PDB file of C-alpha atoms in Angstrom:
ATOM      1  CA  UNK A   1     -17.230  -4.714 -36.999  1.00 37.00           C
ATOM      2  CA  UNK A   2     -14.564  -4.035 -34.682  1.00 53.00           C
ATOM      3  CA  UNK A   3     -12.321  -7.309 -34.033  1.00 64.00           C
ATOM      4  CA  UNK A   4     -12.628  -8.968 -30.391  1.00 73.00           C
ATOM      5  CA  UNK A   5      -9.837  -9.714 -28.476  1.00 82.00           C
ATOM      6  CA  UNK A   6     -10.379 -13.593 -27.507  1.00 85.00           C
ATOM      7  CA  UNK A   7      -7.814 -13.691 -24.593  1.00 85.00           C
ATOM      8  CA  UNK A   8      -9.643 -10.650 -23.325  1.00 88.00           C
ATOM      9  CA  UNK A   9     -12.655 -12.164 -23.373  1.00 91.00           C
ATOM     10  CA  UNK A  10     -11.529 -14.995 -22.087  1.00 91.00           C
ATOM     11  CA  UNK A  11     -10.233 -12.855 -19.191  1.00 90.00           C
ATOM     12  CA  UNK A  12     -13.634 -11.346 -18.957  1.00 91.00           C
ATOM     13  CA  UNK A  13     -15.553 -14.302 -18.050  1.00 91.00           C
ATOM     14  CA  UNK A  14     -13.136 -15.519 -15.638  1.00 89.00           C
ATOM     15  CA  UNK A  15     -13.265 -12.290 -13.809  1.00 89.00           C
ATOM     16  CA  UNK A  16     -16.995 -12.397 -14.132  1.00 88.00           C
ATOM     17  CA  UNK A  17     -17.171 -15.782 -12.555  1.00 86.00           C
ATOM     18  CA  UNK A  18     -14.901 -14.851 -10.100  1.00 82.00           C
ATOM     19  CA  UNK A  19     -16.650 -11.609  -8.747  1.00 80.00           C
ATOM     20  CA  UNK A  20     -20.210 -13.136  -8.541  1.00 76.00           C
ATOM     21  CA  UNK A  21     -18.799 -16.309  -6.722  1.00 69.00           C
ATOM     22  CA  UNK A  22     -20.349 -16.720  -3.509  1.00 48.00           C
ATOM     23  CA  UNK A  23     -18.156 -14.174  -1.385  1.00 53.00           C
ATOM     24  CA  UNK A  24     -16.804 -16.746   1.670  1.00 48.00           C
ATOM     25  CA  UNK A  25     -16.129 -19.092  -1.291  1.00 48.00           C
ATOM     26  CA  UNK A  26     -12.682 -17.535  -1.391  1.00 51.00           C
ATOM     27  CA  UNK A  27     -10.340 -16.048   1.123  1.00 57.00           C
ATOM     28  CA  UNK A  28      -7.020 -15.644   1.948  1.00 65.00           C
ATOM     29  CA  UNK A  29      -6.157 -15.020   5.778  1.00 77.00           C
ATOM     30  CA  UNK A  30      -2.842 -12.988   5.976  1.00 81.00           C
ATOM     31  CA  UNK A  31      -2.072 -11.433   8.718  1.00 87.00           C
ATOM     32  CA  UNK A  32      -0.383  -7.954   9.630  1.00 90.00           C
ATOM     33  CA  UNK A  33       3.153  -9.433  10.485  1.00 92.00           C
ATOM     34  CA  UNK A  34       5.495  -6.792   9.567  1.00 91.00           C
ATOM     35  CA  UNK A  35       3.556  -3.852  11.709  1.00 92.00           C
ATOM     36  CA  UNK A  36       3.546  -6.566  14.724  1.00 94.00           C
ATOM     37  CA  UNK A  37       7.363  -6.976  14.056  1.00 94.00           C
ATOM     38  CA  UNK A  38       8.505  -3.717  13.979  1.00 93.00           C
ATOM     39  CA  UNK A  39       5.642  -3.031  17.242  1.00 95.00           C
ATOM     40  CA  UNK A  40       8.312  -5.919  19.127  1.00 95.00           C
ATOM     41  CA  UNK A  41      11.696  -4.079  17.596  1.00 94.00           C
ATOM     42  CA  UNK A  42      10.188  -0.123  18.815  1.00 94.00           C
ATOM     43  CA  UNK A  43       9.239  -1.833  22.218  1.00 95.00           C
ATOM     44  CA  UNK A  44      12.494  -3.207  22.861  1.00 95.00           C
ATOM     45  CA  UNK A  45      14.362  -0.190  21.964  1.00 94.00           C
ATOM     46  CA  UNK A  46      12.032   2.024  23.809  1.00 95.00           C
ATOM     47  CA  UNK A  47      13.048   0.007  27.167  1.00 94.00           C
ATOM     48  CA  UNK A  48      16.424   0.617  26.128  1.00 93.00           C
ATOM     49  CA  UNK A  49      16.325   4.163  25.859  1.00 92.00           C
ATOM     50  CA  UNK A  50      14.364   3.882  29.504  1.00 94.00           C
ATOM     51  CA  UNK A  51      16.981   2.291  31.231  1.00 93.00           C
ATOM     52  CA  UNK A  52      19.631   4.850  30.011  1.00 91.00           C
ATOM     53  CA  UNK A  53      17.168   7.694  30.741  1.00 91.00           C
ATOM     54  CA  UNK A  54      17.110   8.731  26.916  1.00 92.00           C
ATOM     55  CA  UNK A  55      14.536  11.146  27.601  1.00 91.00           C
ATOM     56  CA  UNK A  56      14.534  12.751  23.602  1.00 91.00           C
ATOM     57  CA  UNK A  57      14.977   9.351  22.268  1.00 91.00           C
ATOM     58  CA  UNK A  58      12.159   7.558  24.173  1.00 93.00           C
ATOM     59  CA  UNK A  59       9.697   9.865  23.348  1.00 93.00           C
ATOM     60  CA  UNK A  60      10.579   9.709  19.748  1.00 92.00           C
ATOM     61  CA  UNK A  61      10.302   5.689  19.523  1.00 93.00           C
ATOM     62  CA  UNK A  62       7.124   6.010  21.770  1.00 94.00           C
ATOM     63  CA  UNK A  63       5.589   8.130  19.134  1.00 93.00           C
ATOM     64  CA  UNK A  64       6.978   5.783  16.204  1.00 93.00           C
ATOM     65  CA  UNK A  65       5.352   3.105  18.107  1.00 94.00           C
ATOM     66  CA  UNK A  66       2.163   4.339  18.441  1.00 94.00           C
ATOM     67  CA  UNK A  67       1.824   4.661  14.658  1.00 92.00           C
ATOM     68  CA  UNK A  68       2.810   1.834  13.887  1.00 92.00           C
ATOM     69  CA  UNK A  69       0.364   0.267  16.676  1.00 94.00           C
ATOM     70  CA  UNK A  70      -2.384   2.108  14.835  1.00 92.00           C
ATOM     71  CA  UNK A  71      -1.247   0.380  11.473  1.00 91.00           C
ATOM     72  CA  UNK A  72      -1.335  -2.989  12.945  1.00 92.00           C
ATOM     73  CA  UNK A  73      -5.063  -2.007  14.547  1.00 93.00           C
ATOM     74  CA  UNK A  74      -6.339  -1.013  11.281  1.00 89.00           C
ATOM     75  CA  UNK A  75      -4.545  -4.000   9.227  1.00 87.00           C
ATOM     76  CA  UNK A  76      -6.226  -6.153  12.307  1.00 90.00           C
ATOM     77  CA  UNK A  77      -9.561  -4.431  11.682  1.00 88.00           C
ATOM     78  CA  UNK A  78      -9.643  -4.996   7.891  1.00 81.00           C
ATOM     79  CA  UNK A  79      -8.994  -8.326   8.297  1.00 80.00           C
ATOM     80  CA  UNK A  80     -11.599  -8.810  10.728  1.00 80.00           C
ATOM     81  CA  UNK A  81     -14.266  -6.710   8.147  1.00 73.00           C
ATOM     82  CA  UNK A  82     -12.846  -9.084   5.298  1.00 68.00           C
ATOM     83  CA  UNK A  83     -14.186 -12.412   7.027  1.00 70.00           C
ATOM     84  CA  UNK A  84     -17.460 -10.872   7.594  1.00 67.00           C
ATOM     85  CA  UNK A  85     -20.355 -11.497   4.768  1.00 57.00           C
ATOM     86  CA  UNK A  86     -20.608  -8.283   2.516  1.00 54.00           C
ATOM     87  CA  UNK A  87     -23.764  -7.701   1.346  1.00 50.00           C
ATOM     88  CA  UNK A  88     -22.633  -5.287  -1.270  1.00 50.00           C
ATOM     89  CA  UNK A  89     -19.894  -7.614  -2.744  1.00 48.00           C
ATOM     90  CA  UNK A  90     -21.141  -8.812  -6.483  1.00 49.00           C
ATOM     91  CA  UNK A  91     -20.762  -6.090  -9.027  1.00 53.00           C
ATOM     92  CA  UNK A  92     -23.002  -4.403 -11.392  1.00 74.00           C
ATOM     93  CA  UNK A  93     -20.244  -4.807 -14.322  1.00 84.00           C
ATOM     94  CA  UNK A  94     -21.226  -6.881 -17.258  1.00 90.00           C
ATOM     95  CA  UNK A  95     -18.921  -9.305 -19.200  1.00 92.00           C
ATOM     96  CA  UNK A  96     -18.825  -6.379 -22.016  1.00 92.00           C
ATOM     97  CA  UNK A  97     -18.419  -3.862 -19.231  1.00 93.00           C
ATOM     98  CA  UNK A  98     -15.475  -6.380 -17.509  1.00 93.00           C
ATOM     99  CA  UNK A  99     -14.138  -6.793 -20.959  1.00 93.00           C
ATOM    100  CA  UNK A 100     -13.977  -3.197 -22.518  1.00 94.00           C
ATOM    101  CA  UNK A 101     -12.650  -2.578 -18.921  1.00 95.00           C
ATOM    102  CA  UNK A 102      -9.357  -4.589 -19.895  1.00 94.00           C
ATOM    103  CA  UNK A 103      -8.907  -3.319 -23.032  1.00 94.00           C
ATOM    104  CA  UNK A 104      -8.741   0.413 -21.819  1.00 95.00           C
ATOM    105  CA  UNK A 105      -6.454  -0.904 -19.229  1.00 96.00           C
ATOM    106  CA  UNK A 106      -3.707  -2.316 -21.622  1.00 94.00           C
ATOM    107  CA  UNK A 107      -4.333   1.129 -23.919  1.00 94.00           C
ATOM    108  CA  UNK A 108      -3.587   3.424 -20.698  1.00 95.00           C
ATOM    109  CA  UNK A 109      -1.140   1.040 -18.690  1.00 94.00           C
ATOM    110  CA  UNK A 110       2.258  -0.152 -18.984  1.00 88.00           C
ATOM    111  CA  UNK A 111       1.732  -3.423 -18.083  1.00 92.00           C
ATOM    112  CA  UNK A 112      -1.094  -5.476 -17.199  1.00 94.00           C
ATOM    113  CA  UNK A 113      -1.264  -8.887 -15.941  1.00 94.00           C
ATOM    114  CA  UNK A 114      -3.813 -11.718 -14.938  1.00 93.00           C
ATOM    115  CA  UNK A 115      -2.728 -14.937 -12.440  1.00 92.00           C
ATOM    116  CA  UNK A 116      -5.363 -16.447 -13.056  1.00 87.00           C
ATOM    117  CA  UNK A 117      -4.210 -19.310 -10.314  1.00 90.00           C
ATOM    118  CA  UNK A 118      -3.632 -16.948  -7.732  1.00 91.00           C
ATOM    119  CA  UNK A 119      -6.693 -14.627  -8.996  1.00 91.00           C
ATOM    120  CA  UNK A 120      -4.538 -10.906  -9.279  1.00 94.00           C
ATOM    121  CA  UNK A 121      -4.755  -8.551 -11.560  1.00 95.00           C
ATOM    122  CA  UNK A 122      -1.442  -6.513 -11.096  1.00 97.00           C
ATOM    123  CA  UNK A 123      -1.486  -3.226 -13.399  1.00 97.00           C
ATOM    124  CA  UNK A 124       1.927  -0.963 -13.822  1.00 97.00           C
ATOM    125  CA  UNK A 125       2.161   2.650 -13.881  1.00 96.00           C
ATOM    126  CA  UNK A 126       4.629   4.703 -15.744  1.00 95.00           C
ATOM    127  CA  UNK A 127       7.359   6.054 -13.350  1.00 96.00           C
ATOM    128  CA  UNK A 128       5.669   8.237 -10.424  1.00 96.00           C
ATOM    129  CA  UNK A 129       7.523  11.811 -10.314  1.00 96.00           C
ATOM    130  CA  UNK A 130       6.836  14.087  -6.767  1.00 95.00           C
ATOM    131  CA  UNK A 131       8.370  17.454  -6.617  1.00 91.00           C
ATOM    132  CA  UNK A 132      11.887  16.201  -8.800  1.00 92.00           C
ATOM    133  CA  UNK A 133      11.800  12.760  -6.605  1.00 95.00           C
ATOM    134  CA  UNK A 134      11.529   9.845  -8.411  1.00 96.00           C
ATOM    135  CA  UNK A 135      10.141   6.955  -7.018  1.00 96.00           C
ATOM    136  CA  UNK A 136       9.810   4.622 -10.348  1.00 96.00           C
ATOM    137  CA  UNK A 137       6.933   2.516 -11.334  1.00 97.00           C
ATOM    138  CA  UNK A 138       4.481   0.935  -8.925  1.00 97.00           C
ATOM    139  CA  UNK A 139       2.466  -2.421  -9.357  1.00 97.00           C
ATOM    140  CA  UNK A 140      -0.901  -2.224  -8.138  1.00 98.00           C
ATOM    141  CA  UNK A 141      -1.907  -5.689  -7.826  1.00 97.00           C
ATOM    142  CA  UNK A 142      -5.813  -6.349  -7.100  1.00 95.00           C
ATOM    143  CA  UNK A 143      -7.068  -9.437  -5.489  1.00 92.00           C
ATOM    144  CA  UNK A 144     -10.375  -9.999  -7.516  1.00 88.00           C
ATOM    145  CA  UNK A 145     -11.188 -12.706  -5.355  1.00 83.00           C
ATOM    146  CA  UNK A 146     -11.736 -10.549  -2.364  1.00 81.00           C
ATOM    147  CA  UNK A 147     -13.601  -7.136  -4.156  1.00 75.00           C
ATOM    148  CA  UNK A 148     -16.210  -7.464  -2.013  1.00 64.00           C
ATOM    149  CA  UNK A 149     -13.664  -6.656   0.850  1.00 69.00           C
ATOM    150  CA  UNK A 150     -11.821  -4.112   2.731  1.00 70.00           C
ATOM    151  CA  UNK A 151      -8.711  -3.012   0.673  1.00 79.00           C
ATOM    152  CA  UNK A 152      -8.304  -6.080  -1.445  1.00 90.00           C
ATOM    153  CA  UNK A 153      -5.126  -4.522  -2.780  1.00 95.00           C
ATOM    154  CA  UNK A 154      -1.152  -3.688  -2.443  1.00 95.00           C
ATOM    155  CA  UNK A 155       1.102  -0.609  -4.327  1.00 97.00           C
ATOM    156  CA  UNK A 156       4.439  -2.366  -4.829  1.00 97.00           C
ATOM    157  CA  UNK A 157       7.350  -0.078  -6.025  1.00 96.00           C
ATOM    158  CA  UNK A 158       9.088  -2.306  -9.321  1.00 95.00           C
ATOM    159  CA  UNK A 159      11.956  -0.525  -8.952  1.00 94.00           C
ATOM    160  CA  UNK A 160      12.250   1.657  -5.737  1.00 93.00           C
ATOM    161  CA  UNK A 161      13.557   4.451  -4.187  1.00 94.00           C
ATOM    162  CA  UNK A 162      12.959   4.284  -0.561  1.00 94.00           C
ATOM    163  CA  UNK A 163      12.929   7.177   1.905  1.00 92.00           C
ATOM    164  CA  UNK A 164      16.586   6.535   3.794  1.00 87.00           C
ATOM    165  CA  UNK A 165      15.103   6.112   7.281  1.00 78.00           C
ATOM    166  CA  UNK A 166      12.193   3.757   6.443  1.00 84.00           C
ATOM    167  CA  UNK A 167      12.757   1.084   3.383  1.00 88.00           C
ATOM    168  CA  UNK A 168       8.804  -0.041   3.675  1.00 92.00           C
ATOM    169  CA  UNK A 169       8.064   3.609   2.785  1.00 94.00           C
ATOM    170  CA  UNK A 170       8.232   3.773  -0.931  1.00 96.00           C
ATOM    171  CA  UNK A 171       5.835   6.625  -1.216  1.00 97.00           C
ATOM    172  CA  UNK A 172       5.217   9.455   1.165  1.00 95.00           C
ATOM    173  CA  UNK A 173       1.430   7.603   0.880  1.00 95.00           C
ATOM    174  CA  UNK A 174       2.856   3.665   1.149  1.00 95.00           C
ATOM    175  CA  UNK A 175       4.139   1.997   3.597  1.00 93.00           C
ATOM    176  CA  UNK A 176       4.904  -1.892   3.777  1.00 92.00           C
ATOM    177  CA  UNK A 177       2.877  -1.969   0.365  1.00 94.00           C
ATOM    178  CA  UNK A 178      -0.447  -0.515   1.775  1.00 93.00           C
ATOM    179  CA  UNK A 179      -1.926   2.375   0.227  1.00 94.00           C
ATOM    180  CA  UNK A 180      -3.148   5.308   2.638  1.00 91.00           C
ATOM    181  CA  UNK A 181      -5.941   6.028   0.150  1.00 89.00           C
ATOM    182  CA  UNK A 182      -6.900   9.583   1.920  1.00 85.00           C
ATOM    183  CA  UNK A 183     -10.452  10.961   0.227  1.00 87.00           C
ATOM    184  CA  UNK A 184      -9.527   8.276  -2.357  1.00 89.00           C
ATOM    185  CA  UNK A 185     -10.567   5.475   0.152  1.00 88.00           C
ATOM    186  CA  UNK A 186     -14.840   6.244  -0.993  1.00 89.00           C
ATOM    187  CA  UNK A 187     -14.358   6.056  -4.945  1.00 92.00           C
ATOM    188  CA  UNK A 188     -12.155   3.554  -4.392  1.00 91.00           C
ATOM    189  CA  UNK A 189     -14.354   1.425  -2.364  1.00 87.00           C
ATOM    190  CA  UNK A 190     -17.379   2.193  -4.766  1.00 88.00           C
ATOM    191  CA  UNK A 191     -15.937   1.466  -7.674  1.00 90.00           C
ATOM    192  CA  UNK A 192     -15.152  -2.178  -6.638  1.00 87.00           C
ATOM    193  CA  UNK A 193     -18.000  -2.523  -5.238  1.00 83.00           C
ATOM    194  CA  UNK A 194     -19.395  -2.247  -8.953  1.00 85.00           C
ATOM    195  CA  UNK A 195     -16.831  -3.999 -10.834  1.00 86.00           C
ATOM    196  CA  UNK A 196     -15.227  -0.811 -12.419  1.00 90.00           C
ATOM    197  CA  UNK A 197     -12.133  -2.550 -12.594  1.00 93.00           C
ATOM    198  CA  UNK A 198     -10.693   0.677 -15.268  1.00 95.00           C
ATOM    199  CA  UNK A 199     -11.753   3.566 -12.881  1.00 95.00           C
ATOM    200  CA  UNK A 200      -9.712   2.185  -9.882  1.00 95.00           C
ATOM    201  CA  UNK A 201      -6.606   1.922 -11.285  1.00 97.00           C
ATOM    202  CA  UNK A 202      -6.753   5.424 -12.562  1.00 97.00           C
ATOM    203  CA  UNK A 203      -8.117   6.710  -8.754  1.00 96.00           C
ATOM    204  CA  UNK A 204      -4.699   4.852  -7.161  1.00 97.00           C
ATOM    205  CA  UNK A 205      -2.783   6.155 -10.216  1.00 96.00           C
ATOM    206  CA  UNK A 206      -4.098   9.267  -9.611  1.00 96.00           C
ATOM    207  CA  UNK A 207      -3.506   9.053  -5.805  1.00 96.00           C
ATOM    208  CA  UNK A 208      -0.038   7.526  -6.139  1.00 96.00           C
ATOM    209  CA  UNK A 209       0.654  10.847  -8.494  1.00 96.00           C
ATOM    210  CA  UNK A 210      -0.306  12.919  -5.647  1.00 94.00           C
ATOM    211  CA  UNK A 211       1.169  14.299  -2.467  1.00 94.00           C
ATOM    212  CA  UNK A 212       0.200  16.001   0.683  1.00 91.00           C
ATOM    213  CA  UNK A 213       2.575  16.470   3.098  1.00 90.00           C
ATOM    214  CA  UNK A 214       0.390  16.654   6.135  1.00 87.00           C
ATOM    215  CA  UNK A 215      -0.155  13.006   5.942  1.00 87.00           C
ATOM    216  CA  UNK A 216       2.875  11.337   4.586  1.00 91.00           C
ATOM    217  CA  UNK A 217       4.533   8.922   6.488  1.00 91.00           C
ATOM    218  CA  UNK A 218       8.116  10.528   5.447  1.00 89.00           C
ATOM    219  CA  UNK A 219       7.681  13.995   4.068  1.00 91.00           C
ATOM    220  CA  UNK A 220       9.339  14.045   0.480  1.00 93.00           C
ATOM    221  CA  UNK A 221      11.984  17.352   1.801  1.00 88.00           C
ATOM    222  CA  UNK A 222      12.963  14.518   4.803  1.00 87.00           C
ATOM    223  CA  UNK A 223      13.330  12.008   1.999  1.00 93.00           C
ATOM    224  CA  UNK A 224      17.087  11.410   2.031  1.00 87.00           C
ATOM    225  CA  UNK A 225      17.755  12.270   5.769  1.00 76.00           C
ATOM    226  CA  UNK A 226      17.205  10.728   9.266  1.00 65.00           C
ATOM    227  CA  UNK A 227      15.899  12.708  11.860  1.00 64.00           C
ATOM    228  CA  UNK A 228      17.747  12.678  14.477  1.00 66.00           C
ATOM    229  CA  UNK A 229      15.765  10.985  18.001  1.00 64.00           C
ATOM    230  CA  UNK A 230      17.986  13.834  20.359  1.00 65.00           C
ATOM    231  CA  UNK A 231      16.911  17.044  18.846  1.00 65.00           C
ATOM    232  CA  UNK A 232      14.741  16.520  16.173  1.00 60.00           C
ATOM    233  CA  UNK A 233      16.768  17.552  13.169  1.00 57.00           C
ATOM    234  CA  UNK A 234      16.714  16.190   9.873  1.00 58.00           C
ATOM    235  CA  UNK A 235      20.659  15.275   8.388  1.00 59.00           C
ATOM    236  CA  UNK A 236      21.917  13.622   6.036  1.00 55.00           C
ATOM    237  CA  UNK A 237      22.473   9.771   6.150  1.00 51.00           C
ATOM    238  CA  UNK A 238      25.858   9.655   6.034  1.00 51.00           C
ATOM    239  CA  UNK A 239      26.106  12.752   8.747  1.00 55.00           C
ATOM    240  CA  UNK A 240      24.594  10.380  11.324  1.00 55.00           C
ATOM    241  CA  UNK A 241      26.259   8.781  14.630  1.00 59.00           C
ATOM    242  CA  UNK A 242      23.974   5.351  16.492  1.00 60.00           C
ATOM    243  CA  UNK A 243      24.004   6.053  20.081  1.00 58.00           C
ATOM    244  CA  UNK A 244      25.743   2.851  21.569  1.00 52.00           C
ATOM    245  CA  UNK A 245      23.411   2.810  24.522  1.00 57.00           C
ATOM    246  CA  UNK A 246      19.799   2.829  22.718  1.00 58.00           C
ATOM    247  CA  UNK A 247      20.736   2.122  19.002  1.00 57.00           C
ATOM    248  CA  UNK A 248      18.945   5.656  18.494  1.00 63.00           C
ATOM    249  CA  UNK A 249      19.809   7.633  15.532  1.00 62.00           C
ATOM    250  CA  UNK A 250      21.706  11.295  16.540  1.00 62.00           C
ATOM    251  CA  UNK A 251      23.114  13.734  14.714  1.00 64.00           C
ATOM    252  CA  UNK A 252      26.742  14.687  14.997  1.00 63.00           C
ATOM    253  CA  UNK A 253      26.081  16.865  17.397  1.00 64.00           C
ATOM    254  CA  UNK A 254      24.139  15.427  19.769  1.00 68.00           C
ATOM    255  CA  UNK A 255      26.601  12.048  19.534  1.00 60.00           C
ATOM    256  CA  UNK A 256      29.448  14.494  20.986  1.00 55.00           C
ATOM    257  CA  UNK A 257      27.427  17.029  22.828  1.00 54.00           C
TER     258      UNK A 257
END
């Protein structure tokens, strides 16, 4: 008879208890403060650029604030879903199912970890290679008290190579630690909704180990330039001038033209 693992178990009853709580038992409330923040910085520069009739260079920070509106809307939205009853939320997964869950976890995984206190479960991946660009491991930490919610999780990079003109976009698919899941976002969503705690960390490992470049926010051959608000080039960071008037980044060019 194959030996049990008692701080597995252990693990597996907590989790157990923990998913079939009573789902308004336990929530956090955390709102969406760096989108909001960076909505305030975009604004301000935008009515810089107005005033100095930056034409390039407003709509360029109009379009970057738009985006990052529609993060803050969806990060506003989720929050507003995750306060709502679910009706879905317990799982199906058994104590065996929770527990031979774990153990696959720490066989495929570099590192796995349970706060108990703060109730995450924060799996490691190996180091995530795109096209030659390494980006180094991510954690994906789960909060198991809120499975029955919308995107109970964050992808932080352990050890990260940001892209030069955004350092909260650590993958072309991250930004500020949130996970654009693409057509990952329904097997994702079902498999929490069961308690299939091993199948999504492979569907975000297998997500984070993709790339399409039609919906990144930085597109891995932009990775180690700026593009420049003026004309719309891509250069290098140190080949980059800050126009005095609108803190916009230009290109040499467009700084002397």
């Amino acid at each position: 008879m194959t030996e049990r693992n008692r701080p597995l178990e252990r693990m597996a009853w907590q989790l157990f208890e923990l998913f079939n709580a009573t789902p308004r038992s336990r929530f956090k409330i955390e709102l969406p403060v760096a989108p909001w923040q960076e909505c305030v910085r975009l604004a301000k520069l935008i009515r810089k650029a107005q005033a100095h009739d930056c034409v390039h260079a407003t709509e360029h920070l109009l379009q970057q604030f738009l985006e990052t509106q529609q993060t803050l809307i969806s990060r506003l939205t989720a929050l507003q879903q995750e306060l709502k009853p679910s009706s879905n939320a317990s799982p199906r997964s058994t104590v065996s199912d929770l527990y031979l869950d774990l153990k696959a976890l720490h066989e495929e995984f570099a590192s796995v970890e349970y706060d108990r206190h703060n109730h995450q479960l924060t799996v490691t991946t190996d180091e995530i290679v795109l096209d030659d660009l390494q980006l180094g491991p991510f954690a994906i930490v789960l909060e198991c008290d809120q499975l029955g919610n919308v995107s109970p999780f964050r992808v932080e990079a352990t050890d990260a190579n940001p892209a030069s003109g955004s350092s909260q976009t650590t993958h072309p698919h991250i930004q500020n630690d949130t996970l654009c899941e693409g057509e990952g976002r329904v097997p994702l969503e079902r498999a929490l909704r069961e308690g299939r705690l091993f199948d999504f960390f492979l569907i975000v490992r297998q997500i984070l180990g993709s790339y399409n470049p039609d919906s990144a926010f930085v597109r891995i051959d932009e990775w180690h330039g700026l593009t420049c608000q003026d004309c719309g080039s891509t250069v290098d960071a140190d080949d980059r001038d800050s126009c005095l008037r609108c803190e916009s980044d230009l290109c040499s060019d467009c700084s002397y033209g």
